[in-house]
PDB file of C-alpha atoms and ligand atoms in Angstrom:
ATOM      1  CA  UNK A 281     -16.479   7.210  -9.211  1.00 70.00           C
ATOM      2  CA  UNK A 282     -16.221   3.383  -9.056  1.00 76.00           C
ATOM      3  CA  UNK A 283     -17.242   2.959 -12.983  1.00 84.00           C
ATOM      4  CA  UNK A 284     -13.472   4.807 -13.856  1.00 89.00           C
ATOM      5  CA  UNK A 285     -10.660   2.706 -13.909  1.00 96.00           C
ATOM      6  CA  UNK A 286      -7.935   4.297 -12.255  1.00 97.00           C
ATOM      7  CA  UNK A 287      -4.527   3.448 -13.254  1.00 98.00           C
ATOM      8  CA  UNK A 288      -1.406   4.779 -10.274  1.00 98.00           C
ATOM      9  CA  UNK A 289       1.511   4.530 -12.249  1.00 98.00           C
ATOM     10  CA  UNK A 290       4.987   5.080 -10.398  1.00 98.00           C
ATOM     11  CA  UNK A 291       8.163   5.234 -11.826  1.00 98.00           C
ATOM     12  CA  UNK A 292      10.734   3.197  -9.518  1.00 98.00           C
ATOM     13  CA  UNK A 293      14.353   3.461  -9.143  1.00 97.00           C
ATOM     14  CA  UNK A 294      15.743   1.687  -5.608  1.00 97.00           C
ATOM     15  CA  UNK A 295      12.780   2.481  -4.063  1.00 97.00           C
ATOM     16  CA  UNK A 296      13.382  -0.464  -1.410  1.00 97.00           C
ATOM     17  CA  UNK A 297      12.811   2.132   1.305  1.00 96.00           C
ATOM     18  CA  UNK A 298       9.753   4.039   0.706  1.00 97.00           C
ATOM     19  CA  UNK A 299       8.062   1.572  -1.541  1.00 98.00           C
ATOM     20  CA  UNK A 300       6.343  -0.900   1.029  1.00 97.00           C
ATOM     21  CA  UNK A 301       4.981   2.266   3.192  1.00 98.00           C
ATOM     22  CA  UNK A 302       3.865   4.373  -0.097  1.00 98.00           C
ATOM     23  CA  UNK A 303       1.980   1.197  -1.093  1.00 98.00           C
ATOM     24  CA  UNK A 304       0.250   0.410   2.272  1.00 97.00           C
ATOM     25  CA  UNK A 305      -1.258   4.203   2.185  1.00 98.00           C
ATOM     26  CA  UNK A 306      -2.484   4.231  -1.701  1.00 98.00           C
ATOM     27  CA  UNK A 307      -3.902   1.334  -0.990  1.00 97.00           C
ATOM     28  CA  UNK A 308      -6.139   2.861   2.339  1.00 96.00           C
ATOM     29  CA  UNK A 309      -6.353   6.318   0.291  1.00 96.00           C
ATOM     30  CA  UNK A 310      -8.081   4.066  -2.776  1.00 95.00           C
ATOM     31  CA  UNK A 311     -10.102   1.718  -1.146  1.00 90.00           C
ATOM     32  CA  UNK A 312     -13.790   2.219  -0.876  1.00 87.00           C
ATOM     33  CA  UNK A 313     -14.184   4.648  -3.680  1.00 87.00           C
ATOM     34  CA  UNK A 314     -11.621   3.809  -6.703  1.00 88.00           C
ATOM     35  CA  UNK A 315     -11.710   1.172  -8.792  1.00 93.00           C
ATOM     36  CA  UNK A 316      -7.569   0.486  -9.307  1.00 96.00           C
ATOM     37  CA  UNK A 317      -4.767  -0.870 -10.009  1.00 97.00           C
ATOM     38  CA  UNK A 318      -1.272   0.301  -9.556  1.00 98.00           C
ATOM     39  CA  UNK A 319       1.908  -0.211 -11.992  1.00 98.00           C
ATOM     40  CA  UNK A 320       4.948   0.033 -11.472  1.00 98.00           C
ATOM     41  CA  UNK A 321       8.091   0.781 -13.640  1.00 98.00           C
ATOM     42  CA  UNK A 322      11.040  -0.605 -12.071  1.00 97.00           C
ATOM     43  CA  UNK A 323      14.009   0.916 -14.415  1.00 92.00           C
ATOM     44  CA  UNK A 324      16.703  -1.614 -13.322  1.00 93.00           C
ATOM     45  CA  UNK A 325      16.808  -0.975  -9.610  1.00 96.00           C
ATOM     46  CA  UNK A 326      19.661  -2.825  -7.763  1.00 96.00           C
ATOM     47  CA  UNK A 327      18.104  -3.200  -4.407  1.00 96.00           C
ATOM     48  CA  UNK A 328      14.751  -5.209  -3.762  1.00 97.00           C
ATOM     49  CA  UNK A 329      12.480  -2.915  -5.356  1.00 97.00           C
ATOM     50  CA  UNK A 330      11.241  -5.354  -7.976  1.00 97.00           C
ATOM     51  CA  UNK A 331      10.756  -7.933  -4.801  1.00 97.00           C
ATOM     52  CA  UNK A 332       8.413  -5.493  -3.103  1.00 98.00           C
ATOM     53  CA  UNK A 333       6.480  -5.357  -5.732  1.00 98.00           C
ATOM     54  CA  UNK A 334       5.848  -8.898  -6.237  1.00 97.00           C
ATOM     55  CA  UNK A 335       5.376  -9.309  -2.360  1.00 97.00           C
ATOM     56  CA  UNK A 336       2.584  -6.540  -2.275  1.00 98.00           C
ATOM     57  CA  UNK A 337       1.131  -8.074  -5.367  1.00 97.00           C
ATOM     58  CA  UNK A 338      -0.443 -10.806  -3.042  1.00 96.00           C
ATOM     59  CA  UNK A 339      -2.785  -8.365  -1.285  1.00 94.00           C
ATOM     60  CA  UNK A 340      -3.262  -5.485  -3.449  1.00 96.00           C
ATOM     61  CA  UNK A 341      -3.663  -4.341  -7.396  1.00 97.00           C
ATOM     62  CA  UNK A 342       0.018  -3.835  -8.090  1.00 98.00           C
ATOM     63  CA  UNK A 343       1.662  -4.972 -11.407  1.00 98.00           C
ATOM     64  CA  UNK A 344       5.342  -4.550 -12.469  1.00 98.00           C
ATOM     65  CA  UNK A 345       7.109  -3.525 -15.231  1.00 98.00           C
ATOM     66  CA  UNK A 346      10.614  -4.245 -15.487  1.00 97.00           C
ATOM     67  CA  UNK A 347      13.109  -2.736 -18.086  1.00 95.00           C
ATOM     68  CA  UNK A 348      16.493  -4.577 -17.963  1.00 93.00           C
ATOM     69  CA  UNK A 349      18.522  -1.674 -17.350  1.00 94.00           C
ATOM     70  CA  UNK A 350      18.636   2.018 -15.708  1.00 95.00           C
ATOM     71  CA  UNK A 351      17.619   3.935 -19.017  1.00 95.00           C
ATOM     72  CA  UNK A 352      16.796   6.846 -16.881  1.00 96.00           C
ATOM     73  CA  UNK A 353      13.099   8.671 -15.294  1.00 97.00           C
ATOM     74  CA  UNK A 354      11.833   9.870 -18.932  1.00 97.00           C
ATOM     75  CA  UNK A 355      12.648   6.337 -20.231  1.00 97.00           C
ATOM     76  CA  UNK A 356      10.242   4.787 -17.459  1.00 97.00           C
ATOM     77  CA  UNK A 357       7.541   7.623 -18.023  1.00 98.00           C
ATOM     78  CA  UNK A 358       7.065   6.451 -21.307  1.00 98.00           C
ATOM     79  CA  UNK A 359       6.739   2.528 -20.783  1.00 98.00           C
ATOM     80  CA  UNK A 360       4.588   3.492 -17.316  1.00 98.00           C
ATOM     81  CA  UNK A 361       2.027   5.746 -19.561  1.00 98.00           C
ATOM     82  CA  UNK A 362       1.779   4.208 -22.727  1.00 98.00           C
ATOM     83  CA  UNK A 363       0.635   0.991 -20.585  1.00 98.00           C
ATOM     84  CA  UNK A 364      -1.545   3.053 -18.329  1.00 98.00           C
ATOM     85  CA  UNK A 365      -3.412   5.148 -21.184  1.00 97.00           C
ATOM     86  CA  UNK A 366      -4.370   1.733 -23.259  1.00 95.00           C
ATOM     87  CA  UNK A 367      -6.982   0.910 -20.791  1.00 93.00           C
ATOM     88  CA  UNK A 368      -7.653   3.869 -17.771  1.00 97.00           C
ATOM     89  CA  UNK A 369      -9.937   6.216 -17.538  1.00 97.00           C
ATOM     90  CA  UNK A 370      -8.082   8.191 -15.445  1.00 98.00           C
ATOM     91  CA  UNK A 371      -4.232   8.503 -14.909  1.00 98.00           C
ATOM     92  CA  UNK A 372      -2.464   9.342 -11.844  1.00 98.00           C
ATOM     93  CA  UNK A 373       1.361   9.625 -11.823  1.00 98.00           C
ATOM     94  CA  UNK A 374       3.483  10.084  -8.027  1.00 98.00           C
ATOM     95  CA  UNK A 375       6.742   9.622  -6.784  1.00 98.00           C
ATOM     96  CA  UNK A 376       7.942   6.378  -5.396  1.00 98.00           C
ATOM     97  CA  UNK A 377       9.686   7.698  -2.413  1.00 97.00           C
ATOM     98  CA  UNK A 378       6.409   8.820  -0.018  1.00 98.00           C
ATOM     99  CA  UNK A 379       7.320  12.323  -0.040  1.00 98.00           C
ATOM    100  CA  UNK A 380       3.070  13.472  -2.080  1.00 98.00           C
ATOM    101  CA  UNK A 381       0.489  11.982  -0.021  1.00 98.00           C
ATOM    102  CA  UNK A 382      -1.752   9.353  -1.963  1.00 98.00           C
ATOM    103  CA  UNK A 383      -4.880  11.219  -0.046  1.00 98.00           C
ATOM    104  CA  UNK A 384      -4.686  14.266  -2.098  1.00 98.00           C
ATOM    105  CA  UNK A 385      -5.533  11.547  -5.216  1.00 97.00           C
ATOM    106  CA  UNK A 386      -9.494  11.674  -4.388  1.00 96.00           C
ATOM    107  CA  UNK A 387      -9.420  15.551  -5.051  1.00 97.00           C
ATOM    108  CA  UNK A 388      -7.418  15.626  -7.857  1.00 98.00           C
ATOM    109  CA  UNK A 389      -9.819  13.311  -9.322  1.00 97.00           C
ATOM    110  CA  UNK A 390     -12.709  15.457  -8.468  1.00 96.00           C
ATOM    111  CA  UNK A 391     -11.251  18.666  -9.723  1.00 97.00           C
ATOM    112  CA  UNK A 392     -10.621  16.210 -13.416  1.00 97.00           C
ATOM    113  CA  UNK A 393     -14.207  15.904 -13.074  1.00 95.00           C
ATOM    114  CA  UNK A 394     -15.101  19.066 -13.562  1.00 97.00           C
ATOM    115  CA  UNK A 395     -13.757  18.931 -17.089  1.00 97.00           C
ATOM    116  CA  UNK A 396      -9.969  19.094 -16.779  1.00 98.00           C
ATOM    117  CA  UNK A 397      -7.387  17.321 -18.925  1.00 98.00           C
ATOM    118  CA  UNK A 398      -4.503  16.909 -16.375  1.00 98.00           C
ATOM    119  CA  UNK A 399      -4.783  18.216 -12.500  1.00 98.00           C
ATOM    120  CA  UNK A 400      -1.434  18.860 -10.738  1.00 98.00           C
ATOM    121  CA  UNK A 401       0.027  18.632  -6.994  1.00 98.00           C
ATOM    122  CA  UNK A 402       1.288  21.717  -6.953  1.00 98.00           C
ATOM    123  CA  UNK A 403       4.091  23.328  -4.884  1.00 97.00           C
ATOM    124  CA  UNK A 404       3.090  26.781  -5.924  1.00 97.00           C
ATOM    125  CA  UNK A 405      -0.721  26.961  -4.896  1.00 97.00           C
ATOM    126  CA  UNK A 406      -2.179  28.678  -1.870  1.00 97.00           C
ATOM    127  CA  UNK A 407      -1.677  26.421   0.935  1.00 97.00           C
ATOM    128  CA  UNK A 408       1.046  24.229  -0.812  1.00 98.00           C
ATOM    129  CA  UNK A 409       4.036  23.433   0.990  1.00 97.00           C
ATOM    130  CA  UNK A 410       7.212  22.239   0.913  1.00 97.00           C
ATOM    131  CA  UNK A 411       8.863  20.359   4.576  1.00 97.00           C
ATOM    132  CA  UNK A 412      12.441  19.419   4.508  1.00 96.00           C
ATOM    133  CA  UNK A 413      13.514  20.228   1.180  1.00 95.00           C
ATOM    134  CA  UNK A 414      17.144  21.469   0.848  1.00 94.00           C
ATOM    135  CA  UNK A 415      17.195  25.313   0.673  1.00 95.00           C
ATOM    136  CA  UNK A 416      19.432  25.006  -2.587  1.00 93.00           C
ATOM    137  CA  UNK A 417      17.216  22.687  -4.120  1.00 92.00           C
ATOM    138  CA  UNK A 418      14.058  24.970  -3.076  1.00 94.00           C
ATOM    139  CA  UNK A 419      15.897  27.891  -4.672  1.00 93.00           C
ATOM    140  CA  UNK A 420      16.553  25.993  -7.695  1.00 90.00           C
ATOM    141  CA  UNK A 421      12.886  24.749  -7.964  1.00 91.00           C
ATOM    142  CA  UNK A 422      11.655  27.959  -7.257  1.00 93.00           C
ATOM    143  CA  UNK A 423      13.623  30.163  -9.969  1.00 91.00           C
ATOM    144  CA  UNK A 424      13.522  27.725 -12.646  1.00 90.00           C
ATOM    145  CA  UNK A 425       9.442  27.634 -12.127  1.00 93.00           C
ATOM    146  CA  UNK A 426       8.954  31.492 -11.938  1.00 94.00           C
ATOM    147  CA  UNK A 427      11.231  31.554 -15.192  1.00 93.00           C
ATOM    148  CA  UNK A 428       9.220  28.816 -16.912  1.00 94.00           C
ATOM    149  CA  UNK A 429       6.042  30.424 -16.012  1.00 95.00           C
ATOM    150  CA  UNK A 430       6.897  34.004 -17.579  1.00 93.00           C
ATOM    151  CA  UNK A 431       8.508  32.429 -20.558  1.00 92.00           C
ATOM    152  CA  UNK A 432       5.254  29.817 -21.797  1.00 92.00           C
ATOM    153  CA  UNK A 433       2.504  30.921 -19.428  1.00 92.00           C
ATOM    154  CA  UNK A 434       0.407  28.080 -19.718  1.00 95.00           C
ATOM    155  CA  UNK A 435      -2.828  29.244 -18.323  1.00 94.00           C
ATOM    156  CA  UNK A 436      -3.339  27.117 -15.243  1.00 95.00           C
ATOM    157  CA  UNK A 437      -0.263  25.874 -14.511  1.00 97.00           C
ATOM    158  CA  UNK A 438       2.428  26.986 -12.250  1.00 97.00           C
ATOM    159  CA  UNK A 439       4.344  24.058 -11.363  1.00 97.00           C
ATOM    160  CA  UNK A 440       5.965  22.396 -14.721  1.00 96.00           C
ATOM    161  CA  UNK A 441       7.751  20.175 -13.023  1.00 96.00           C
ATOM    162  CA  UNK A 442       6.616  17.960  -9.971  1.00 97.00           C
ATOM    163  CA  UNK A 443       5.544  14.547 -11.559  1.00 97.00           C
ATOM    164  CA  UNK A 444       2.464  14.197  -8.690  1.00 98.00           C
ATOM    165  CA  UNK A 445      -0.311  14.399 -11.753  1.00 98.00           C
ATOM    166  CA  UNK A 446      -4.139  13.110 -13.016  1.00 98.00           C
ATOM    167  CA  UNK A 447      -4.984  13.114 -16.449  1.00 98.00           C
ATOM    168  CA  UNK A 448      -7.718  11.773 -18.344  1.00 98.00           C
ATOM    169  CA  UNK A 449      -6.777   8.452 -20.238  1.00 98.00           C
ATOM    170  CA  UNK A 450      -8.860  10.031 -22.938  1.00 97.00           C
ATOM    171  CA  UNK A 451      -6.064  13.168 -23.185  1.00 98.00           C
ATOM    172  CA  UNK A 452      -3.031  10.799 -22.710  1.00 98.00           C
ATOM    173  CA  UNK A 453      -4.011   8.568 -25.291  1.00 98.00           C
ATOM    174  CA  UNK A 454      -4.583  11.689 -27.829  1.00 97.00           C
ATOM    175  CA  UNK A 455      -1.135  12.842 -26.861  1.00 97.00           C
ATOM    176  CA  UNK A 456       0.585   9.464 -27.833  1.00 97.00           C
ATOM    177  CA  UNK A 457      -1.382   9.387 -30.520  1.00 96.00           C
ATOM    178  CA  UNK A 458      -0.331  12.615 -31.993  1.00 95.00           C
ATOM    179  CA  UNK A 459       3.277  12.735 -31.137  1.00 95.00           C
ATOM    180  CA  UNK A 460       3.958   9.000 -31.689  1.00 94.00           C
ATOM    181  CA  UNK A 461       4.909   6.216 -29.267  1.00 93.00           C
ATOM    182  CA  UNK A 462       8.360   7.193 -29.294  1.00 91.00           C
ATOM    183  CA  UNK A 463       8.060  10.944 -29.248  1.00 93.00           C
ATOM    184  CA  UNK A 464       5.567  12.291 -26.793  1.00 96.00           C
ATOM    185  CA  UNK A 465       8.607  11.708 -24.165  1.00 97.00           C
ATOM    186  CA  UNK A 466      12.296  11.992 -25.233  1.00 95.00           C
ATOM    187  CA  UNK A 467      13.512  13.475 -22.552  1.00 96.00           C
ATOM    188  CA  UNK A 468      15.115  10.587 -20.694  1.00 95.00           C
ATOM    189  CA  UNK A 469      15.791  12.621 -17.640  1.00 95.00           C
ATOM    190  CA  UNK A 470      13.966  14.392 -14.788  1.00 96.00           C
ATOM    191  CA  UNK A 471      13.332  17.410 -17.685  1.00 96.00           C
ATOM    192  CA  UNK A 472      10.602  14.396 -18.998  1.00 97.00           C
ATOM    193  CA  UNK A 473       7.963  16.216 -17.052  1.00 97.00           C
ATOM    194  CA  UNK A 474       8.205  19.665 -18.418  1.00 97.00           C
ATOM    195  CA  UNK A 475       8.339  18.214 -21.933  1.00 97.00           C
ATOM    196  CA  UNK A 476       5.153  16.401 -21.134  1.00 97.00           C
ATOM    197  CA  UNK A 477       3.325  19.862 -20.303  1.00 97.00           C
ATOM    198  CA  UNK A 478       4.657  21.501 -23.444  1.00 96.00           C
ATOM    199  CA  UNK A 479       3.362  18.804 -25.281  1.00 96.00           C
ATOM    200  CA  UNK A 480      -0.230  18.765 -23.679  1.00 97.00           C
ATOM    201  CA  UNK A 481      -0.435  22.618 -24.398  1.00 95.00           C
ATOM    202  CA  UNK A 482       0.277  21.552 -28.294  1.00 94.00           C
ATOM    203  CA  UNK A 483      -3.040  19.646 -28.178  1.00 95.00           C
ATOM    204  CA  UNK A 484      -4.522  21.976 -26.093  1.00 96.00           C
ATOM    205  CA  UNK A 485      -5.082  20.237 -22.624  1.00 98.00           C
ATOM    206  CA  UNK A 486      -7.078  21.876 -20.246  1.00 98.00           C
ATOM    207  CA  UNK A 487      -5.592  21.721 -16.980  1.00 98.00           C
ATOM    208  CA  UNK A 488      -5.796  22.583 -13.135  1.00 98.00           C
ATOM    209  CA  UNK A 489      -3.501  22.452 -10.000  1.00 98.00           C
ATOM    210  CA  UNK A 490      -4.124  21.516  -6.215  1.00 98.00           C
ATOM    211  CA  UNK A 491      -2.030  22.724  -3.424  1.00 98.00           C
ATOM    212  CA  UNK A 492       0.500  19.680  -3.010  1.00 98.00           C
ATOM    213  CA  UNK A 493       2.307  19.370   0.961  1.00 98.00           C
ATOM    214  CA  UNK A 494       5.620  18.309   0.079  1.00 98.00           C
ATOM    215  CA  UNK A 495       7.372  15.991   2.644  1.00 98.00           C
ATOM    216  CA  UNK A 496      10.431  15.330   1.624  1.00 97.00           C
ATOM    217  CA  UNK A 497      10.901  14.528   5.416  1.00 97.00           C
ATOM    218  CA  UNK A 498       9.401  10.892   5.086  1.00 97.00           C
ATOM    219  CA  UNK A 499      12.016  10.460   1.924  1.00 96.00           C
ATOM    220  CA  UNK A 500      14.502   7.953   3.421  1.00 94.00           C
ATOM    221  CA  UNK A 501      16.189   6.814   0.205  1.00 89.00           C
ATOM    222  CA  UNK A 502      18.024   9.267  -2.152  1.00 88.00           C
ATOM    223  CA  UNK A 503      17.579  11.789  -4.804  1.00 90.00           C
ATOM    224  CA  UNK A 504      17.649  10.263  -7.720  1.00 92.00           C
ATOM    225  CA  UNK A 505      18.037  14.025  -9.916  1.00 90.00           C
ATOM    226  CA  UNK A 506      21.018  15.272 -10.916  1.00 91.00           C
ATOM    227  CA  UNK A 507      20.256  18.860 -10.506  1.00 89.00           C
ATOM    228  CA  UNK A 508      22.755  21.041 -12.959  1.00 89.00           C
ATOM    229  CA  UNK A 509      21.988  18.405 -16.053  1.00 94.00           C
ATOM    230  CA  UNK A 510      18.085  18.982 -15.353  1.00 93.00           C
ATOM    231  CA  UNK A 511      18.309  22.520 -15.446  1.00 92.00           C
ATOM    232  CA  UNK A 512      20.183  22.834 -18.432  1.00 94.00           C
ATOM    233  CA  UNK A 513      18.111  19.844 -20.135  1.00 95.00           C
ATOM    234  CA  UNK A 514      15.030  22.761 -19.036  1.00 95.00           C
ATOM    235  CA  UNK A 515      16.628  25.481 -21.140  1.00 94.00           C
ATOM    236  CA  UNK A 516      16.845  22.314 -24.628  1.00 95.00           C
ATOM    237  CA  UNK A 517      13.211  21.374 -23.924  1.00 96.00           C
ATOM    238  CA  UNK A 518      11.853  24.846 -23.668  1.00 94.00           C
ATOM    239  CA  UNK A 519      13.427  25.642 -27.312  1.00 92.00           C
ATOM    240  CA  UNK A 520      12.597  22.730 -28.620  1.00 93.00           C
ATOM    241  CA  UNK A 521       8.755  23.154 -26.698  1.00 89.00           C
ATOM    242  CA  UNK A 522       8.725  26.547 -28.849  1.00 83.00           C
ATOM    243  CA  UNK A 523       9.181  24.736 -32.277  1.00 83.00           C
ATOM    244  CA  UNK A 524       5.779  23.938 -34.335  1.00 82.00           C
ATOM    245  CA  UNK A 525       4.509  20.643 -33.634  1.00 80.00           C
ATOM    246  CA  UNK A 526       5.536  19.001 -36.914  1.00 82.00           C
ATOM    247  CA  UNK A 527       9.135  19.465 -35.756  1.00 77.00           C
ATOM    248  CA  UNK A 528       8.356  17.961 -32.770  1.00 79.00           C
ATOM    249  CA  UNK A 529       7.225  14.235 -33.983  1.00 73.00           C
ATOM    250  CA  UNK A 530      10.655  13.038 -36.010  1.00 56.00           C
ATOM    251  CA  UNK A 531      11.409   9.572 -33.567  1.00 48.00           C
ATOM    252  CA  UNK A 532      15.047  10.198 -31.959  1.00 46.00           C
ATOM    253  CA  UNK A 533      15.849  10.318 -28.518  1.00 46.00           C
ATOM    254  CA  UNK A 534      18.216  12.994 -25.750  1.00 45.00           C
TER     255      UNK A 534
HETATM  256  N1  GDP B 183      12.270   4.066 -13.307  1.00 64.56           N
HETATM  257  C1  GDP B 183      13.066   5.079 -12.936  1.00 64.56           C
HETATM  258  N2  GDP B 183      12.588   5.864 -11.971  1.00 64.56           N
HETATM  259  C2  GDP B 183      13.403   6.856 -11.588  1.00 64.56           C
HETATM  260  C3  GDP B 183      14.684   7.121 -12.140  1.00 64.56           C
HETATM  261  N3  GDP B 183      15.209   8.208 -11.506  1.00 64.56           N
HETATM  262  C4  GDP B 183      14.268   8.579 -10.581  1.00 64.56           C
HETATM  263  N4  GDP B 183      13.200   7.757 -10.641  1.00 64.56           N
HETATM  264  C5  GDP B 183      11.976   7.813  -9.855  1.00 64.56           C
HETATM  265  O1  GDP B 183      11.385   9.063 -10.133  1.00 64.56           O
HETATM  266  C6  GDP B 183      10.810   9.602  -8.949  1.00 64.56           C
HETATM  267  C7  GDP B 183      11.444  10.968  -8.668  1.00 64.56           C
HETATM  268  O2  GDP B 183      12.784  10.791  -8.276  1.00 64.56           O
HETATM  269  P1  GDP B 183      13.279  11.332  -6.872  1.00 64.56           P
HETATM  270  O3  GDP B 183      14.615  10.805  -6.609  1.00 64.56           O
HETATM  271  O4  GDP B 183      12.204  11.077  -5.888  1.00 64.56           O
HETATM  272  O5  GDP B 183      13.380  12.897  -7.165  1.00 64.56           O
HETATM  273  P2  GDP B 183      13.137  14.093  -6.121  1.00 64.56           P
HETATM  274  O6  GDP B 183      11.995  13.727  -5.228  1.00 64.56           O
HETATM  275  O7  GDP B 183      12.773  15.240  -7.005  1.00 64.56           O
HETATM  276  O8  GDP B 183      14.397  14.288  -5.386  1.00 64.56           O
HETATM  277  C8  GDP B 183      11.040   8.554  -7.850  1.00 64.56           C
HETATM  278  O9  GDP B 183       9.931   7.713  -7.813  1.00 64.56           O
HETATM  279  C9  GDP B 183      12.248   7.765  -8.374  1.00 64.56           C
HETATM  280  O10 GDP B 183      12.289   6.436  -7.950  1.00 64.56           O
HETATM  281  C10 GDP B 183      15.151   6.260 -13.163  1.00 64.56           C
HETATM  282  O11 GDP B 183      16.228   6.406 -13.710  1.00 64.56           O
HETATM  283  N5  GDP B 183      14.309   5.270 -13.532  1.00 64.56           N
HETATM  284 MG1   MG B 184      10.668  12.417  -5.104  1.00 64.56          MG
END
């Protein structure tokens, strides 16, 4: 697998915390059989986020991006793929806070392989699990997914939501290309990541999950979602998921 080039792109928002470990075990989850490079989106972080990244920069593959201010997760998805997909072969998006494990990245690239689109770490596969999450936020996670999954049924996916995800450069760049820079993410909030599946199913991705361990025990800094606004920025991108594609590529942004 050394002739793909593997892009890890991580959105970043005062990260300070989990950053340097995260890095340390991409890096020794990577080496040997990936050819990458990792890029980070720093979206105006106040702490030394940006700093880490530079630091890190002298013994591994890491690049940053910086905007000048917090214009929110969806904002930084954009900028972080659109600079991925211009020259990977493969695409794999995680957390910045160290709660999905970077060695779970090897199989997810095997299982794209096999002739998937997008692969996802997902919550809600045999033998996924999810360690110190708050009950109300597992609750949450857990109704707005079941509800999701009756309502669009996208065959192979039943977590819309987690951002831990491979895709084929070839897929995102046919995505971009198809909905417009601009457009294939307006969603500037955590709701970004369900739009992104909706839009993959309009030019029919194939896709795949793997059971994701969730330790949102080794999080040290805070959640950056603000729960009630996601769900009910859910409830706008599923109707506006629903519409036909050519109302779906006019360039304004929620
Ligand atoms: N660039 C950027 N990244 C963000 C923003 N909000 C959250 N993130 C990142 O998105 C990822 C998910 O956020 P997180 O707080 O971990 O959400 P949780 O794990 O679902 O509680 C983390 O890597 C955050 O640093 C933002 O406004 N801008
Ligand atoms: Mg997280």
């Amino acid at each position: 697998m050394l002739d793909k080039k593997i892009t890890v792109m991580m959105p970043a928002y005062n990260e300070e915390r989990d950053l340097p470990v995260l890095l340390d075990r991409i890096k020794h989850a990577l080496e040997g059989w990936a050819n990458y490079r990792i890029l980070i989106v720093d979206d105006g972080s106040r702490d030394k986020t940006a700093q880490i990244v530079c630091d890190a920069s002298v013994q591994m593959p890491v690049e940053l991006i910086q905007h000048p201010r917090n214009m929110g997760l969806g904002a930084a998805m954009r900028t972080g793929l659109k600079a991925a997909a211009q020259s990977s072969d493969i695409v794999i998006t995680l957390d910045a806070d160290n709660s999905q494990d970077p060695e779970l990245m090897k199989s997810m690239v095997e299982r794209l392989e096999e002739g998937f689109d997008v692969v996802i770490a997902s919550r809600f596969q045999p033998g996924a699990q999810e360690v110190g999450v708050p009950p109300f936020r597992v609750f949450l996670s857990h109704l707005s997914s079941a509800g999701i999954r009756t309502i669009v049924g996208y065959p192979g996916v039943r977590d819309y939501t987690c951002g831990f995800r491979a895709y084929r450069g070839e897929t995102l760049r046919n995505l971009i290309d198809t909905f417009g820079d601009d457009n294939f993410i307006r969603e500037n909030g955590f709701s970004c990541m369900f739009e992104l599946l909706l839009n993959l199913r309009s030019i029919r991705a194939r896709i795949s999950e793997v059971p994701l361990v969730l330790r949102y025990d080794l999080k040290e800094g805070a959640s950056k979602m603000r729960i009630l606004r996601t769900m009910w920025r859910y409830v706008i991108t599923l109707g506006r998921g629903l519409l036909p594609i050519s109302w779906r590529v006019t360039s304004r942004h929620e």
